Amino acid sequence: MTSHQNTQTMKPATAAKKLGVYLEATPADFREGAVSRAELNELQANPPQWLQELRRNGPHPRPVVAAKLGVSIAGLARAGVTEPLTTEQIEALKKEGPEWLERERATQAEVRKEAERIKKKNAESQT
């Protein structure tokens, strides 16, 4: 009995998320077809020019914007930042240092600190 291996594919939105790029900014041929696991691996290993450009300059999806600003996705939403931003726009926000950004960064720092405290507490209780 021989086994036949089917090619695993994913929707373009899933592939874009895994690549960390904004789907609407990708080329039409990427958005219109399914992406196989092998194609995704190839894109990650040897990114074409369009992918390098998107990763460098954007527009970036919310998770990437949040990470670059050091805030949570919810923090972006609270600040009313719902659209994808370019690297240039992100850098401008960092330079401006609006009050909401400083507040959200402080909130994010507290969340990380609390998560670390809980992790340490759990590790101590297991020993």
C-alpha positions as YAML, in Angstrom:
chain: A
units: angstrom
residues:
- id: 1
  name: MET
  ca: [0.00, 0.00, 0.00]
- id: 2
  name: THR
  ca: [1.49, 3.33, -1.01]
- id: 3
  name: SER
  ca: [0.58, 6.58, 0.64]
- id: 4
  name: HIS
  ca: [-0.10, 9.66, -1.43]
- id: 5
  name: GLN
  ca: [0.94, 12.91, 0.14]
- id: 6
  name: ASN
  ca: [-1.28, 15.85, -0.63]
- id: 7
  name: THR
  ca: [0.28, 19.27, -0.93]
- id: 8
  name: GLN
  ca: [-0.71, 21.35, 2.06]
- id: 9
  name: THR
  ca: [-1.91, 24.79, 1.03]
- id: 10
  name: MET
  ca: [-3.09, 27.88, 2.87]
- id: 11
  name: LYS
  ca: [-5.06, 30.96, 2.06]
- id: 12
  name: PRO
  ca: [-3.05, 34.04, 1.03]
- id: 13
  name: ALA
  ca: [-4.17, 35.80, 4.23]
- id: 14
  name: THR
  ca: [-2.65, 33.04, 6.35]
- id: 15
  name: ALA
  ca: [0.59, 33.11, 4.36]
- id: 16
  name: ALA
  ca: [0.79, 36.91, 4.64]
- id: 17
  name: LYS
  ca: [0.30, 36.66, 8.40]
- id: 18
  name: LYS
  ca: [3.09, 34.06, 8.66]
- id: 19
  name: LEU
  ca: [5.35, 36.30, 6.55]
- id: 20
  name: GLY
  ca: [4.51, 39.35, 8.68]
- id: 21
  name: VAL
  ca: [3.23, 41.46, 5.78]
- id: 22
  name: TYR
  ca: [0.01, 43.33, 5.03]
- id: 23
  name: LEU
  ca: [-1.99, 41.22, 2.57]
- id: 24
  name: GLU
  ca: [-3.43, 44.15, 0.60]
- id: 25
  name: ALA
  ca: [0.11, 45.37, -0.19]
- id: 26
  name: THR
  ca: [1.23, 42.04, -1.69]
- id: 27
  name: PRO
  ca: [1.25, 41.41, -5.46]
- id: 28
  name: ALA
  ca: [-2.04, 40.34, -7.05]
- id: 29
  name: ASP
  ca: [-0.76, 36.87, -7.98]
- id: 30
  name: PHE
  ca: [0.06, 36.25, -4.30]
- id: 31
  name: ARG
  ca: [-3.39, 37.43, -3.12]
- id: 32
  name: GLU
  ca: [-5.33, 35.44, -5.71]
- id: 33
  name: GLY
  ca: [-3.97, 31.92, -5.27]
- id: 34
  name: ALA
  ca: [-3.36, 29.37, -2.57]
- id: 35
  name: VAL
  ca: [0.15, 29.15, -1.14]
- id: 36
  name: SER
  ca: [1.71, 25.75, -0.55]
- id: 37
  name: ARG
  ca: [3.86, 25.00, 2.47]
- id: 38
  name: ALA
  ca: [6.86, 24.60, 0.12]
- id: 39
  name: GLU
  ca: [6.18, 28.01, -1.46]
- id: 40
  name: LEU
  ca: [5.92, 29.62, 1.99]
- id: 41
  name: ASN
  ca: [9.20, 28.02, 3.06]
- id: 42
  name: GLU
  ca: [10.84, 29.29, -0.14]
- id: 43
  name: LEU
  ca: [9.49, 32.82, 0.44]
- id: 44
  name: GLN
  ca: [10.87, 32.75, 3.99]
- id: 45
  name: ALA
  ca: [14.25, 31.35, 2.94]
- id: 46
  name: ASN
  ca: [14.73, 33.47, -0.20]
- id: 47
  name: PRO
  ca: [12.39, 36.47, -0.03]
- id: 48
  name: PRO
  ca: [11.77, 38.09, -3.43]
- id: 49
  name: GLN
  ca: [12.25, 41.83, -3.90]
- id: 50
  name: TRP
  ca: [8.58, 42.68, -3.21]
- id: 51
  name: LEU
  ca: [8.68, 40.82, 0.11]
- id: 52
  name: GLN
  ca: [11.94, 42.44, 1.17]
- id: 53
  name: GLU
  ca: [10.50, 45.86, 0.29]
- id: 54
  name: LEU
  ca: [7.27, 45.24, 2.25]
- id: 55
  name: ARG
  ca: [9.18, 44.05, 5.30]
- id: 56
  name: ARG
  ca: [11.50, 47.04, 5.14]
- id: 57
  name: ASN
  ca: [9.08, 49.88, 4.33]
- id: 58
  name: GLY
  ca: [5.55, 48.56, 4.85]
- id: 59
  name: PRO
  ca: [2.72, 49.12, 5.04]
- id: 60
  name: HIS
  ca: [2.88, 46.85, 8.05]
- id: 61
  name: PRO
  ca: [-0.01, 44.87, 9.63]
- id: 62
  name: ARG
  ca: [-1.12, 45.73, 13.18]
- id: 63
  name: PRO
  ca: [0.96, 43.04, 14.95]
- id: 64
  name: VAL
  ca: [4.13, 44.37, 13.30]
- id: 65
  name: VAL
  ca: [3.19, 48.01, 14.00]
- id: 66
  name: ALA
  ca: [2.50, 47.16, 17.64]
- id: 67
  name: ALA
  ca: [5.82, 45.33, 17.99]
- id: 68
  name: LYS
  ca: [7.78, 48.17, 16.37]
- id: 69
  name: LEU
  ca: [6.14, 50.70, 18.71]
- id: 70
  name: GLY
  ca: [6.49, 48.50, 21.79]
- id: 71
  name: VAL
  ca: [2.77, 48.39, 22.54]
- id: 72
  name: SER
  ca: [-0.03, 45.84, 22.32]
- id: 73
  name: ILE
  ca: [-2.50, 45.51, 19.46]
- id: 74
  name: ALA
  ca: [-5.22, 46.53, 21.93]
- id: 75
  name: GLY
  ca: [-3.15, 49.62, 22.76]
- id: 76
  name: LEU
  ca: [-3.14, 50.57, 19.09]
- id: 77
  name: ALA
  ca: [-6.91, 50.18, 19.00]
- id: 78
  name: ARG
  ca: [-7.36, 52.31, 22.13]
- id: 79
  name: ALA
  ca: [-5.30, 55.02, 20.45]
- id: 80
  name: GLY
  ca: [-7.42, 54.81, 17.30]
- id: 81
  name: VAL
  ca: [-4.61, 53.40, 15.13]
- id: 82
  name: THR
  ca: [-6.53, 50.98, 12.92]
- id: 83
  name: GLU
  ca: [-4.83, 51.39, 9.56]
- id: 84
  name: PRO
  ca: [-1.54, 49.74, 8.53]
- id: 85
  name: LEU
  ca: [1.44, 52.06, 8.91]
- id: 86
  name: THR
  ca: [4.63, 52.40, 6.92]
- id: 87
  name: THR
  ca: [8.05, 52.30, 8.54]
- id: 88
  name: GLU
  ca: [8.30, 56.06, 7.96]
- id: 89
  name: GLN
  ca: [5.01, 56.67, 9.80]
- id: 90
  name: ILE
  ca: [6.11, 54.44, 12.67]
- id: 91
  name: GLU
  ca: [9.41, 56.30, 13.00]
- id: 92
  name: ALA
  ca: [7.56, 59.63, 12.96]
- id: 93
  name: LEU
  ca: [5.31, 58.43, 15.79]
- id: 94
  name: LYS
  ca: [8.34, 57.36, 17.81]
- id: 95
  name: LYS
  ca: [9.93, 60.79, 17.37]
- id: 96
  name: GLU
  ca: [6.71, 62.64, 18.24]
- id: 97
  name: GLY
  ca: [6.25, 60.53, 21.37]
- id: 98
  name: PRO
  ca: [2.53, 61.25, 21.77]
- id: 99
  name: GLU
  ca: [1.04, 60.83, 25.25]
- id: 100
  name: TRP
  ca: [-0.94, 57.73, 24.22]
- id: 101
  name: LEU
  ca: [2.23, 55.99, 23.01]
- id: 102
  name: GLU
  ca: [4.08, 56.64, 26.26]
- id: 103
  name: ARG
  ca: [1.04, 55.45, 28.27]
- id: 104
  name: GLU
  ca: [0.66, 52.27, 26.20]
- id: 105
  name: ARG
  ca: [4.38, 51.50, 26.42]
- id: 106
  name: ALA
  ca: [4.17, 51.83, 30.21]
- id: 107
  name: THR
  ca: [1.13, 49.54, 30.25]
- id: 108
  name: GLN
  ca: [2.95, 46.99, 28.09]
- id: 109
  name: ALA
  ca: [5.99, 47.13, 30.39]
- id: 110
  name: GLU
  ca: [3.74, 46.44, 33.42]
- id: 111
  name: VAL
  ca: [2.12, 43.49, 31.62]
- id: 112
  name: ARG
  ca: [5.53, 42.00, 30.82]
- id: 113
  name: LYS
  ca: [6.71, 42.57, 34.39]
- id: 114
  name: GLU
  ca: [3.60, 40.83, 35.79]
- id: 115
  name: ALA
  ca: [3.97, 37.92, 33.35]
- id: 116
  name: GLU
  ca: [7.59, 37.48, 34.44]
- id: 117
  name: ARG
  ca: [6.56, 37.58, 38.12]
- id: 118
  name: ILE
  ca: [3.92, 34.88, 37.54]
- id: 119
  name: LYS
  ca: [6.35, 32.75, 35.55]
- id: 120
  name: LYS
  ca: [8.91, 32.98, 38.34]
- id: 121
  name: LYS
  ca: [6.27, 32.17, 40.98]
- id: 122
  name: ASN
  ca: [5.12, 29.12, 39.02]
- id: 123
  name: ALA
  ca: [8.70, 27.92, 38.56]
- id: 124
  name: GLU
  ca: [9.34, 28.22, 42.32]
- id: 125
  name: SER
  ca: [6.16, 26.34, 43.21]
- id: 126
  name: GLN
  ca: [7.15, 23.42, 40.95]
- id: 127
  name: THR
  ca: [10.49, 22.89, 42.66]
...
